[in-house]
Amino acid sequence: MVAVHVVIALALIQFFVFGALVGRARVKYQVDAPAITGHPVFERYYRVHYNTMEQLVSFVPGMLLFGTYVSATGAAILGLVFIAGRLVYLRLYIADPKKRGAGFGISVLPIMILILGGLGGAIWSAVG
């Protein structure tokens, strides 16, 4: 489970970095707090950060469930795919929000596998 915990920590660090990018964009594009609208590029950074937070709500428990009931190594690998997907999502969304689909897909697929696999593993453990 150490690998699972390391990957969760990496995902949280990535979230923190995305937040720092929002702060940098806030200054660069002169969007004073507490405003969350203004310059379109600032809004893109903000949305990437917020969407990542939304994904983490499912990702972290999914990692723990899958790592506990199915495979810690598999969970860690899927977690790294999620992190890579979030980076792709950031790059694509900042360049053109309409092209964010690939990054979103690379992020969501591991989450679904983690949750469904973890659920299946927990049920299997309970009845087995």
Coordinates of C-alpha atoms in Angstrom, one line a residue:
M1 CA 0.0 0.0 0.0
V2 CA 3.0 2.3 0.2
A3 CA 2.9 2.8 -3.6
V4 CA -0.8 3.7 -3.3
H5 CA -0.1 6.3 -0.6
V6 CA 2.8 7.7 -2.6
V7 CA 0.6 8.1 -5.7
I8 CA -2.2 9.8 -3.7
A9 CA 0.4 12.2 -2.3
L10 CA 1.7 12.9 -5.9
A11 CA -1.9 13.6 -7.0
L12 CA -2.4 16.0 -4.1
I13 CA 0.9 17.8 -4.9
Q14 CA -0.3 18.1 -8.5
F15 CA -3.5 19.7 -7.2
F16 CA -1.5 22.1 -5.1
V17 CA 0.7 23.0 -8.2
F18 CA -2.5 23.6 -10.2
G19 CA -3.7 25.9 -7.5
A20 CA -0.4 27.8 -7.7
L21 CA -0.9 28.1 -11.4
V22 CA -4.3 29.7 -10.7
G23 CA -2.6 32.2 -8.4
R24 CA 0.0 33.0 -11.0
A25 CA -2.7 33.5 -13.6
R26 CA -4.7 35.7 -11.2
V27 CA -1.7 38.0 -11.0
K28 CA -0.8 37.9 -14.7
Y29 CA -4.3 38.5 -15.9
Q30 CA -5.2 41.0 -13.1
V31 CA -8.2 39.1 -11.7
D32 CA -8.5 40.4 -8.2
A33 CA -9.7 38.0 -5.5
P34 CA -12.3 37.0 -4.8
A35 CA -13.4 37.2 -8.4
I36 CA -13.4 33.9 -10.4
T37 CA -14.2 35.4 -13.7
G38 CA -12.4 37.9 -15.8
H39 CA -9.7 37.0 -18.3
P40 CA -10.5 33.8 -20.3
V41 CA -7.1 32.2 -19.7
F42 CA -7.4 32.8 -15.9
E43 CA -10.8 31.2 -16.1
R44 CA -9.3 28.1 -17.8
Y45 CA -6.7 27.7 -15.1
Y46 CA -9.4 28.1 -12.5
R47 CA -11.6 25.4 -14.1
V48 CA -8.7 22.9 -14.5
H49 CA -7.9 23.3 -10.8
Y50 CA -11.6 23.1 -9.7
N51 CA -12.3 20.1 -12.0
T52 CA -9.2 18.3 -10.6
M53 CA -10.6 18.9 -7.1
E54 CA -13.9 17.4 -8.2
Q55 CA -12.0 14.3 -9.6
L56 CA -10.0 13.8 -6.4
V57 CA -13.2 13.3 -4.4
S58 CA -13.6 10.0 -6.4
F59 CA -10.0 9.2 -7.1
V60 CA -8.7 9.0 -3.5
P61 CA -11.3 6.6 -2.1
G62 CA -11.1 4.6 -5.4
M63 CA -7.4 4.3 -5.0
L64 CA -7.7 3.1 -1.4
L65 CA -10.5 0.6 -2.2
F66 CA -8.7 -0.9 -5.2
G67 CA -5.4 -1.0 -3.4
T68 CA -7.0 -2.8 -0.4
Y69 CA -9.2 -5.3 -2.1
V70 CA -7.7 -5.8 -5.6
S71 CA -4.0 -4.8 -6.1
A72 CA -1.9 -2.1 -4.6
T73 CA 0.4 -2.2 -7.6
G74 CA -2.5 -2.0 -10.0
A75 CA -4.0 0.9 -8.0
A76 CA -0.6 2.8 -8.2
I77 CA -0.3 2.3 -11.9
L78 CA -3.9 3.5 -12.5
G79 CA -3.2 6.4 -10.2
L80 CA -0.2 7.4 -12.3
V81 CA -2.4 7.3 -15.4
F82 CA -4.8 9.6 -13.6
I83 CA -2.0 12.0 -12.8
A84 CA -0.8 12.0 -16.4
G85 CA -4.4 12.5 -17.6
R86 CA -4.7 15.5 -15.4
L87 CA -1.6 17.0 -16.9
V88 CA -2.9 16.4 -20.4
Y89 CA -6.2 17.9 -19.4
L90 CA -4.4 21.0 -18.1
R91 CA -2.4 21.5 -21.3
L92 CA -5.4 20.9 -23.6
Y93 CA -7.8 23.0 -21.6
I94 CA -5.5 26.0 -21.4
A95 CA -4.8 25.8 -25.1
D96 CA -8.5 25.3 -26.2
P97 CA -11.2 24.2 -23.8
K98 CA -13.0 22.4 -26.6
K99 CA -10.1 20.0 -27.0
R100 CA -10.0 18.9 -23.4
G101 CA -11.7 15.5 -24.0
A102 CA -8.6 13.3 -24.3
G103 CA -7.2 14.6 -21.0
F104 CA -10.6 14.1 -19.3
G105 CA -10.9 10.6 -20.6
I106 CA -7.4 9.6 -19.5
S107 CA -8.4 10.9 -16.0
V108 CA -11.9 9.5 -15.7
L109 CA -11.2 5.9 -17.0
P110 CA -8.8 5.0 -14.2
I111 CA -11.2 6.4 -11.6
M112 CA -14.0 4.2 -12.9
I113 CA -11.8 1.2 -12.9
L114 CA -10.6 2.0 -9.3
I115 CA -14.1 2.5 -8.0
L116 CA -15.8 -0.5 -9.7
G117 CA -12.8 -2.8 -9.1
G118 CA -12.6 -1.7 -5.5
L119 CA -16.3 -2.3 -5.1
G120 CA -16.1 -5.7 -6.7
G121 CA -13.2 -6.6 -4.5
A122 CA -14.9 -5.5 -1.4
I123 CA -18.0 -7.5 -2.2
W124 CA -15.9 -10.5 -3.2
S125 CA -14.1 -10.2 0.2
A126 CA -17.4 -9.9 2.1
V127 CA -19.0 -13.0 0.5
G128 CA -15.9 -15.1 0.1

